[in-house]
Amino acid sequence: MIRHLLTGEEFDHDAMMRLFDLTAKIKRERFSPNAIKPLAGKSIGVIFAKSSTRTRVSFEVGIHELGGHAVILDMGKTQMGRGETIHDTAKVLSRYLQGIVIRTYKQSDVEGLAEHGTASVINALTDDYHPCQALGDLFTILEKKGSLDGVKMAYLGDGASNMSNSLALVSKIAGIEFAIAAPEEFRPADSILNYANGSGKISWTKDPKEALEGADFIYTDVWVSMGFEEEAKERMRILQPYQLNGKQLALAKKDVSVMHCLPAHRGEEITDEVMDSPNSIVFDEAENRLHIQKAIMATLMPE
Ligand code: CP
Ligand code: NVA
């Protein structure tokens, strides 16, 4: 049984496909009397050390719809903000809660909560990974295409971000092609590029045109992720050639779908023209965060 979602690697190919089937069912039956309530009688903590709109709202709504109770916490206002250790916090929270969803900086803090407590832990974004978003995005791709066979996704921009890492990881598990176009300074780590064992399915190029060729989906993310604000000026300058604009879109297939985890910084990594084009599926992605997270919680914390 899968107990935690820390990176996404907890799900192998079959488990991921089962998760997508469950997501589709949960989405279909959202307001039906058959809707499942695996969290009835359970309390789930949702802890934020960084800002959020989608994750904050979709987890609270999702926990409510699954019959559970959400305890939303601002990390800075807890004793963790004053130095209480992750180890002690994990032990204490496990006495009250069956699940902990956490958005923070260090991946090791999320892993520490899982290691030292008994509650199921869900990574709601760290500096290194954003598995809820990446799994929701693959579900969105599956919905649009009907199958993941032969799918190619191109990614433009910060190739060392939590989104790029997580998309590479889930792409490897699902077996789709993931082509990252990023400058040397923000290239993906070798450990990420090695995921696909030299099959060429996870690749890096400096040339956006090369990544875009034959892509069914184009993905981008902010140039300045939360926690990297001090590097903003340098990032804007170096990443400018990777802006997803009308010119780049014209290099891709006519029916390519444009994806973004949001929030978008319009005029920076993506232009209005592309965000608002008929190719854009960014709001379907945002909606699917709710459905995939409900399926994740139902998988980790079954009735
Ligand atoms: N995509 C995403 O995680 O959005 P929020 O930062 O608004 O939660
Ligand atoms: N890479 C972005 C994702 C936001 C959902 C960040 O970490 O700020």
mmCIF file of C-alpha atoms and ligand atoms in Angstrom:
data_model
loop_
_atom_site.group_PDB
_atom_site.id
_atom_site.type_symbol
_atom_site.label_atom_id
_atom_site.label_comp_id
_atom_site.label_asym_id
_atom_site.label_seq_id
_atom_site.Cartn_x
_atom_site.Cartn_y
_atom_site.Cartn_z
ATOM 1 C CA MET A 1 0.000 0.000 0.000
ATOM 2 C CA ILE A 2 1.219 3.511 -0.828
ATOM 3 C CA ARG A 3 1.301 5.588 2.384
ATOM 4 C CA HIS A 4 2.939 8.859 1.315
ATOM 5 C CA LEU A 5 3.370 11.095 -1.723
ATOM 6 C CA LEU A 6 6.799 12.669 -1.230
ATOM 7 C CA THR A 7 8.257 12.826 -4.746
ATOM 8 C CA GLY A 8 5.885 10.868 -7.018
ATOM 9 C CA GLU A 9 8.185 7.866 -7.274
ATOM 10 C CA GLU A 10 5.907 6.066 -4.821
ATOM 11 C CA PHE A 11 3.602 5.412 -7.796
ATOM 12 C CA ASP A 12 4.864 2.921 -10.379
ATOM 13 C CA HIS A 13 3.259 2.760 -13.823
ATOM 14 C CA ASP A 14 0.324 0.543 -12.803
ATOM 15 C CA ALA A 15 -0.368 2.477 -9.601
ATOM 16 C CA MET A 16 -0.332 5.709 -11.589
ATOM 17 C CA MET A 17 -2.834 4.363 -14.118
ATOM 18 C CA ARG A 18 -5.086 3.183 -11.248
ATOM 19 C CA LEU A 19 -4.794 6.680 -9.750
ATOM 20 C CA PHE A 20 -5.917 8.226 -13.055
ATOM 21 C CA ASP A 21 -8.898 5.811 -13.286
ATOM 22 C CA LEU A 22 -9.921 6.771 -9.767
ATOM 23 C CA THR A 23 -9.472 10.466 -10.571
ATOM 24 C CA ALA A 24 -11.787 10.146 -13.589
ATOM 25 C CA LYS A 25 -14.413 8.371 -11.450
ATOM 26 C CA ILE A 26 -14.172 10.939 -8.646
ATOM 27 C CA LYS A 27 -14.489 13.749 -11.198
ATOM 28 C CA ARG A 28 -17.486 12.114 -12.885
ATOM 29 C CA GLU A 29 -19.295 11.387 -9.622
ATOM 30 C CA ARG A 30 -18.373 14.616 -7.831
ATOM 31 C CA PHE A 31 -21.934 15.622 -6.997
ATOM 32 C CA SER A 32 -23.542 12.178 -7.170
ATOM 33 C CA PRO A 33 -24.933 10.219 -4.196
ATOM 34 C CA ASN A 34 -22.298 7.524 -5.048
ATOM 35 C CA ALA A 35 -19.409 9.921 -4.338
ATOM 36 C CA ILE A 36 -16.886 8.141 -2.066
ATOM 37 C CA LYS A 37 -16.170 9.482 1.434
ATOM 38 C CA PRO A 38 -12.947 7.729 2.534
ATOM 39 C CA LEU A 39 -11.973 10.590 4.855
ATOM 40 C CA ALA A 40 -15.143 10.374 6.990
ATOM 41 C CA GLY A 41 -14.072 10.718 10.612
ATOM 42 C CA LYS A 42 -10.516 11.716 9.621
ATOM 43 C CA SER A 43 -8.703 15.022 10.138
ATOM 44 C CA ILE A 44 -6.051 16.229 7.711
ATOM 45 C CA GLY A 45 -3.574 19.033 8.440
ATOM 46 C CA VAL A 46 -2.679 21.304 5.529
ATOM 47 C CA ILE A 47 0.465 23.304 6.311
ATOM 48 C CA PHE A 48 1.833 26.217 4.267
ATOM 49 C CA ALA A 49 5.252 27.850 4.573
ATOM 50 C CA LYS A 50 4.809 29.427 1.105
ATOM 51 C CA SER A 51 1.945 31.261 -0.646
ATOM 52 C CA SER A 52 -0.827 29.368 -2.440
ATOM 53 C CA THR A 53 -4.196 29.827 -4.131
ATOM 54 C CA ARG A 54 -4.943 26.554 -5.970
ATOM 55 C CA THR A 55 -3.386 24.126 -3.514
ATOM 56 C CA ARG A 56 -4.857 25.860 -0.472
ATOM 57 C CA VAL A 57 -8.413 25.919 -1.828
ATOM 58 C CA SER A 58 -8.431 22.594 -3.696
ATOM 59 C CA PHE A 59 -7.159 20.641 -0.687
ATOM 60 C CA GLU A 60 -9.666 22.211 1.696
ATOM 61 C CA VAL A 61 -12.535 21.615 -0.730
ATOM 62 C CA GLY A 62 -11.284 18.110 -1.587
ATOM 63 C CA ILE A 63 -10.987 17.038 2.055
ATOM 64 C CA HIS A 64 -14.504 18.359 2.709
ATOM 65 C CA GLU A 65 -15.907 16.513 -0.335
ATOM 66 C CA LEU A 66 -14.288 13.242 0.817
ATOM 67 C CA GLY A 67 -16.019 13.601 4.176
ATOM 68 C CA GLY A 68 -12.972 14.702 6.195
ATOM 69 C CA HIS A 69 -12.032 17.740 8.253
ATOM 70 C CA ALA A 70 -9.212 20.074 7.139
ATOM 71 C CA VAL A 71 -6.988 21.888 9.651
ATOM 72 C CA ILE A 72 -5.276 24.646 7.663
ATOM 73 C CA LEU A 73 -2.051 25.957 9.202
ATOM 74 C CA ASP A 74 0.326 28.771 8.347
ATOM 75 C CA MET A 75 3.708 27.236 9.195
ATOM 76 C CA GLY A 76 5.130 30.556 10.398
ATOM 77 C CA LYS A 77 2.389 30.763 13.025
ATOM 78 C CA THR A 78 3.051 27.252 14.349
ATOM 79 C CA GLN A 79 5.884 26.393 16.735
ATOM 80 C CA MET A 80 7.828 25.111 13.703
ATOM 81 C CA GLY A 81 8.179 28.786 12.816
ATOM 82 C CA ARG A 82 9.940 29.232 16.183
ATOM 83 C CA GLY A 83 12.259 26.271 15.802
ATOM 84 C CA GLU A 84 10.352 23.178 16.986
ATOM 85 C CA THR A 85 11.897 20.283 15.085
ATOM 86 C CA ILE A 86 10.229 18.360 12.265
ATOM 87 C CA HIS A 87 10.900 15.196 14.274
ATOM 88 C CA ASP A 88 8.902 16.392 17.305
ATOM 89 C CA THR A 89 6.216 18.010 15.152
ATOM 90 C CA ALA A 90 5.700 14.744 13.243
ATOM 91 C CA LYS A 91 5.222 12.833 16.489
ATOM 92 C CA VAL A 92 2.803 15.385 17.945
ATOM 93 C CA LEU A 93 0.687 15.888 14.805
ATOM 94 C CA SER A 94 0.424 12.107 14.331
ATOM 95 C CA ARG A 95 -1.469 11.951 17.651
ATOM 96 C CA TYR A 96 -4.215 14.164 16.158
ATOM 97 C CA LEU A 97 -4.159 13.769 12.397
ATOM 98 C CA GLN A 98 -4.429 10.915 9.898
ATOM 99 C CA GLY A 99 -2.882 12.945 7.086
ATOM 100 C CA ILE A 100 -0.532 15.914 6.640
ATOM 101 C CA VAL A 101 -0.330 17.949 3.441
ATOM 102 C CA ILE A 102 2.658 20.285 3.474
ATOM 103 C CA ARG A 103 4.080 23.046 1.240
ATOM 104 C CA THR A 104 7.516 24.163 2.312
ATOM 105 C CA TYR A 105 11.098 24.828 1.184
ATOM 106 C CA LYS A 106 13.189 21.784 2.048
ATOM 107 C CA GLN A 107 12.304 18.372 0.625
ATOM 108 C CA SER A 108 14.031 16.834 3.662
ATOM 109 C CA ASP A 109 11.397 18.418 5.963
ATOM 110 C CA VAL A 110 8.582 16.677 4.072
ATOM 111 C CA GLU A 111 10.475 13.399 4.204
ATOM 112 C CA GLY A 112 11.192 13.938 7.909
ATOM 113 C CA LEU A 113 7.469 14.275 8.667
ATOM 114 C CA ALA A 114 6.851 10.926 6.962
ATOM 115 C CA GLU A 115 9.793 9.261 8.674
ATOM 116 C CA HIS A 116 9.089 10.356 12.241
ATOM 117 C CA GLY A 117 5.274 10.325 12.338
ATOM 118 C CA THR A 118 2.494 7.893 11.505
ATOM 119 C CA ALA A 119 0.234 10.212 9.456
ATOM 120 C CA SER A 120 0.220 9.939 5.635
ATOM 121 C CA VAL A 121 2.268 12.825 4.220
ATOM 122 C CA ILE A 122 1.557 14.584 0.920
ATOM 123 C CA ASN A 123 4.102 16.954 -0.640
ATOM 124 C CA ALA A 124 2.183 20.050 -1.767
ATOM 125 C CA LEU A 125 5.388 21.633 -3.232
ATOM 126 C CA THR A 126 8.975 21.982 -2.102
ATOM 127 C CA ASP A 127 11.953 23.648 -3.780
ATOM 128 C CA ASP A 128 12.598 20.288 -5.492
ATOM 129 C CA TYR A 129 9.232 18.732 -6.383
ATOM 130 C CA HIS A 130 5.528 19.457 -6.973
ATOM 131 C CA PRO A 131 4.068 15.958 -7.434
ATOM 132 C CA CYS A 132 0.363 16.863 -7.011
ATOM 133 C CA GLN A 133 0.658 19.317 -9.892
ATOM 134 C CA ALA A 134 2.633 16.965 -12.160
ATOM 135 C CA LEU A 135 0.246 14.043 -11.574
ATOM 136 C CA GLY A 136 -2.744 16.328 -12.218
ATOM 137 C CA ASP A 137 -1.074 17.515 -15.420
ATOM 138 C CA LEU A 138 -0.561 13.987 -16.730
ATOM 139 C CA PHE A 139 -4.202 13.253 -15.936
ATOM 140 C CA THR A 140 -5.142 16.353 -17.963
ATOM 141 C CA ILE A 141 -3.019 15.093 -20.872
ATOM 142 C CA LEU A 142 -4.703 11.692 -20.654
ATOM 143 C CA GLU A 143 -8.136 13.362 -20.658
ATOM 144 C CA LYS A 144 -7.282 15.419 -23.746
ATOM 145 C CA LYS A 145 -5.616 12.624 -25.728
ATOM 146 C CA GLY A 146 -7.471 9.541 -24.478
ATOM 147 C CA SER A 147 -4.097 7.762 -24.155
ATOM 148 C CA LEU A 148 -0.522 8.551 -23.113
ATOM 149 C CA ASP A 149 0.960 6.442 -25.920
ATOM 150 C CA GLY A 150 3.397 8.385 -28.080
ATOM 151 C CA VAL A 151 2.792 11.696 -26.273
ATOM 152 C CA LYS A 152 5.544 14.329 -26.378
ATOM 153 C CA MET A 153 5.634 17.243 -23.953
ATOM 154 C CA ALA A 154 8.032 20.158 -24.415
ATOM 155 C CA TYR A 155 9.014 22.377 -21.486
ATOM 156 C CA LEU A 156 10.390 25.907 -21.915
ATOM 157 C CA GLY A 157 12.132 27.959 -19.229
ATOM 158 C CA ASP A 158 13.596 27.109 -15.819
ATOM 159 C CA GLY A 159 14.722 23.537 -16.389
ATOM 160 C CA ALA A 160 15.899 23.148 -12.798
ATOM 161 C CA SER A 161 12.589 24.036 -11.114
ATOM 162 C CA ASN A 162 10.369 21.870 -8.942
ATOM 163 C CA MET A 163 7.891 21.652 -11.858
ATOM 164 C CA SER A 164 10.476 20.581 -14.388
ATOM 165 C CA ASN A 165 11.826 17.949 -11.954
ATOM 166 C CA SER A 166 8.372 16.567 -11.177
ATOM 167 C CA LEU A 167 7.225 16.526 -14.794
ATOM 168 C CA ALA A 168 10.389 14.633 -15.753
ATOM 169 C CA LEU A 169 9.774 12.125 -12.993
ATOM 170 C CA VAL A 170 6.128 11.414 -13.835
ATOM 171 C CA SER A 171 6.941 11.378 -17.563
ATOM 172 C CA LYS A 172 9.539 8.682 -16.915
ATOM 173 C CA ILE A 173 7.016 6.575 -14.991
ATOM 174 C CA ALA A 174 4.267 7.073 -17.592
ATOM 175 C CA GLY A 175 6.691 6.493 -20.483
ATOM 176 C CA ILE A 176 6.011 9.753 -22.341
ATOM 177 C CA GLU A 177 8.630 11.966 -23.995
ATOM 178 C CA PHE A 178 9.662 15.096 -22.075
ATOM 179 C CA ALA A 179 11.913 17.582 -23.883
ATOM 180 C CA ILE A 180 13.260 20.463 -21.792
ATOM 181 C CA ALA A 181 14.516 23.643 -23.461
ATOM 182 C CA ALA A 182 16.491 25.688 -20.924
ATOM 183 C CA PRO A 183 19.703 27.707 -20.758
ATOM 184 C CA GLU A 184 22.907 26.230 -19.316
ATOM 185 C CA GLU A 185 22.415 28.196 -16.045
ATOM 186 C CA PHE A 186 18.990 26.599 -15.448
ATOM 187 C CA ARG A 187 19.515 23.197 -17.005
ATOM 188 C CA PRO A 188 18.072 20.069 -15.409
ATOM 189 C CA ALA A 189 20.344 18.144 -13.037
ATOM 190 C CA ASP A 190 22.105 15.083 -14.465
ATOM 191 C CA SER A 191 20.198 12.921 -11.986
ATOM 192 C CA ILE A 192 16.933 14.060 -13.642
ATOM 193 C CA LEU A 193 18.244 13.531 -17.175
ATOM 194 C CA ASN A 194 19.397 10.048 -16.198
ATOM 195 C CA TYR A 195 15.858 9.061 -15.162
ATOM 196 C CA ALA A 196 15.080 7.581 -18.528
ATOM 197 C CA ASN A 197 18.263 5.460 -18.636
ATOM 198 C CA GLY A 198 19.541 6.921 -21.877
ATOM 199 C CA SER A 199 16.356 6.162 -23.838
ATOM 200 C CA GLY A 200 16.330 9.810 -24.948
ATOM 201 C CA LYS A 201 12.783 10.216 -23.654
ATOM 202 C CA ILE A 202 13.842 12.811 -21.072
ATOM 203 C CA SER A 203 16.069 15.302 -22.874
ATOM 204 C CA TRP A 204 17.594 18.750 -22.540
ATOM 205 C CA THR A 205 18.436 21.239 -25.278
ATOM 206 C CA LYS A 206 19.239 24.948 -25.253
ATOM 207 C CA ASP A 207 17.172 25.363 -28.434
ATOM 208 C CA PRO A 208 13.409 25.860 -27.913
ATOM 209 C CA LYS A 209 12.761 24.991 -31.556
ATOM 210 C CA GLU A 210 14.291 21.545 -31.101
ATOM 211 C CA ALA A 211 12.168 20.800 -28.021
ATOM 212 C CA LEU A 212 8.988 22.097 -29.674
ATOM 213 C CA GLU A 213 9.320 19.914 -32.754
ATOM 214 C CA GLY A 214 6.484 17.384 -32.836
ATOM 215 C CA ALA A 215 5.329 18.285 -29.305
ATOM 216 C CA ASP A 216 1.677 17.602 -28.421
ATOM 217 C CA PHE A 217 1.898 19.727 -25.251
ATOM 218 C CA ILE A 218 4.030 22.747 -24.322
ATOM 219 C CA TYR A 219 4.562 23.495 -20.651
ATOM 220 C CA THR A 220 6.035 26.497 -18.909
ATOM 221 C CA ASP A 221 6.388 27.722 -15.342
ATOM 222 C CA VAL A 222 7.371 30.998 -13.662
ATOM 223 C CA TRP A 223 10.963 32.125 -14.055
ATOM 224 C CA VAL A 224 11.235 33.091 -10.382
ATOM 225 C CA SER A 225 9.946 30.312 -8.162
ATOM 226 C CA MET A 226 9.001 30.986 -4.550
ATOM 227 C CA GLY A 227 12.168 31.254 -2.473
ATOM 228 C CA PHE A 228 14.340 32.442 -5.408
ATOM 229 C CA GLU A 229 13.260 36.103 -5.407
ATOM 230 C CA GLU A 230 16.829 37.380 -4.877
ATOM 231 C CA GLU A 231 17.798 35.976 -8.287
ATOM 232 C CA ALA A 232 14.862 37.649 -10.076
ATOM 233 C CA LYS A 233 16.825 40.126 -12.200
ATOM 234 C CA GLU A 234 19.329 37.583 -13.455
ATOM 235 C CA ARG A 235 16.615 34.991 -14.149
ATOM 236 C CA MET A 236 14.522 37.441 -16.198
ATOM 237 C CA ARG A 237 17.528 38.260 -18.391
ATOM 238 C CA ILE A 238 18.768 34.704 -18.928
ATOM 239 C CA LEU A 239 15.362 33.106 -19.448
ATOM 240 C CA GLN A 240 13.968 35.751 -21.874
ATOM 241 C CA PRO A 241 14.705 33.652 -25.022
ATOM 242 C CA TYR A 242 12.511 30.907 -23.543
ATOM 243 C CA GLN A 243 9.375 33.055 -23.253
ATOM 244 C CA LEU A 244 6.322 31.166 -24.511
ATOM 245 C CA ASN A 245 5.013 33.736 -27.009
ATOM 246 C CA GLY A 246 3.253 33.747 -30.380
ATOM 247 C CA LYS A 247 6.537 33.179 -32.219
ATOM 248 C CA GLN A 248 7.354 30.029 -30.253
ATOM 249 C CA LEU A 249 3.773 28.780 -30.572
ATOM 250 C CA ALA A 250 4.046 29.124 -34.361
ATOM 251 C CA LEU A 251 6.994 26.676 -34.284
ATOM 252 C CA ALA A 252 4.809 23.971 -32.735
ATOM 253 C CA LYS A 253 2.057 21.789 -34.175
ATOM 254 C CA LYS A 254 -1.160 23.694 -34.908
ATOM 255 C CA ASP A 255 -3.172 21.672 -32.396
ATOM 256 C CA VAL A 256 -0.550 21.779 -29.625
ATOM 257 C CA SER A 257 -1.994 22.318 -26.128
ATOM 258 C CA VAL A 258 -0.401 24.920 -23.855
ATOM 259 C CA MET A 259 0.002 24.091 -20.171
ATOM 260 C CA HIS A 260 1.105 26.077 -17.104
ATOM 261 C CA CYS A 261 0.845 25.103 -13.447
ATOM 262 C CA LEU A 262 -0.156 28.722 -12.619
ATOM 263 C CA PRO A 263 0.156 31.310 -11.213
ATOM 264 C CA ALA A 264 1.318 32.787 -14.550
ATOM 265 C CA HIS A 265 3.388 35.922 -14.679
ATOM 266 C CA ARG A 266 1.888 37.231 -17.884
ATOM 267 C CA GLY A 267 4.422 39.069 -20.025
ATOM 268 C CA GLU A 268 7.308 37.151 -18.451
ATOM 269 C CA GLU A 269 7.384 33.376 -19.108
ATOM 270 C CA ILE A 270 4.130 33.469 -21.123
ATOM 271 C CA THR A 271 2.349 36.189 -23.106
ATOM 272 C CA ASP A 272 -1.355 37.053 -23.006
ATOM 273 C CA GLU A 273 -1.581 35.973 -26.628
ATOM 274 C CA VAL A 274 -0.610 32.400 -25.694
ATOM 275 C CA MET A 275 -2.362 32.209 -22.303
ATOM 276 C CA ASP A 276 -5.636 33.291 -23.878
ATOM 277 C CA SER A 277 -5.259 31.357 -27.144
ATOM 278 C CA PRO A 278 -7.576 28.435 -28.023
ATOM 279 C CA ASN A 279 -4.539 26.159 -27.475
ATOM 280 C CA SER A 280 -4.438 27.006 -23.758
ATOM 281 C CA ILE A 281 -5.731 24.356 -21.328
ATOM 282 C CA VAL A 282 -4.374 25.985 -18.174
ATOM 283 C CA PHE A 283 -7.712 26.288 -16.378
ATOM 284 C CA ASP A 284 -8.594 22.626 -17.027
ATOM 285 C CA GLU A 285 -5.264 21.791 -15.370
ATOM 286 C CA ALA A 286 -6.154 23.970 -12.397
ATOM 287 C CA GLU A 287 -9.528 22.228 -12.002
ATOM 288 C CA ASN A 288 -7.919 18.797 -12.189
ATOM 289 C CA ARG A 289 -5.794 19.596 -9.137
ATOM 290 C CA LEU A 290 -8.963 19.091 -7.085
ATOM 291 C CA HIS A 291 -9.820 15.726 -8.636
ATOM 292 C CA ILE A 292 -6.293 14.256 -8.604
ATOM 293 C CA GLN A 293 -5.702 15.298 -4.982
ATOM 294 C CA LYS A 294 -8.956 13.663 -3.918
ATOM 295 C CA ALA A 295 -7.809 10.479 -5.664
ATOM 296 C CA ILE A 296 -4.366 10.738 -4.019
ATOM 297 C CA MET A 297 -5.926 11.112 -0.550
ATOM 298 C CA ALA A 298 -8.360 8.243 -1.230
ATOM 299 C CA THR A 299 -5.401 6.050 -2.264
ATOM 300 C CA LEU A 300 -3.179 6.909 0.708
ATOM 301 C CA MET A 301 -5.977 6.961 3.277
ATOM 302 C CA PRO A 302 -8.617 4.446 2.143
ATOM 303 C CA GLU A 303 -11.761 3.756 4.182
HETATM 304 N N1 CP B 1 -0.088 25.508 -9.103
HETATM 305 C C1 CP B 1 -0.123 25.724 -7.779
HETATM 306 O O1 CP B 1 0.361 24.915 -6.966
HETATM 307 O O2 CP B 1 -0.740 26.881 -7.439
HETATM 308 P P1 CP B 1 -0.759 27.587 -6.014
HETATM 309 O O3 CP B 1 0.661 28.084 -5.760
HETATM 310 O O4 CP B 1 -1.736 28.707 -6.148
HETATM 311 O O5 CP B 1 -1.168 26.597 -4.975
HETATM 312 N N1 NVA B 2 7.828 26.745 -9.640
HETATM 313 C C1 NVA B 2 6.767 27.478 -9.001
HETATM 314 C C2 NVA B 2 5.509 26.663 -8.940
HETATM 315 C C3 NVA B 2 4.330 27.350 -8.343
HETATM 316 C C4 NVA B 2 3.109 26.482 -8.290
HETATM 317 C C5 NVA B 2 7.200 27.883 -7.600
HETATM 318 O O1 NVA B 2 7.785 27.049 -6.893
HETATM 319 O O2 NVA B 2 6.974 29.044 -7.215
#
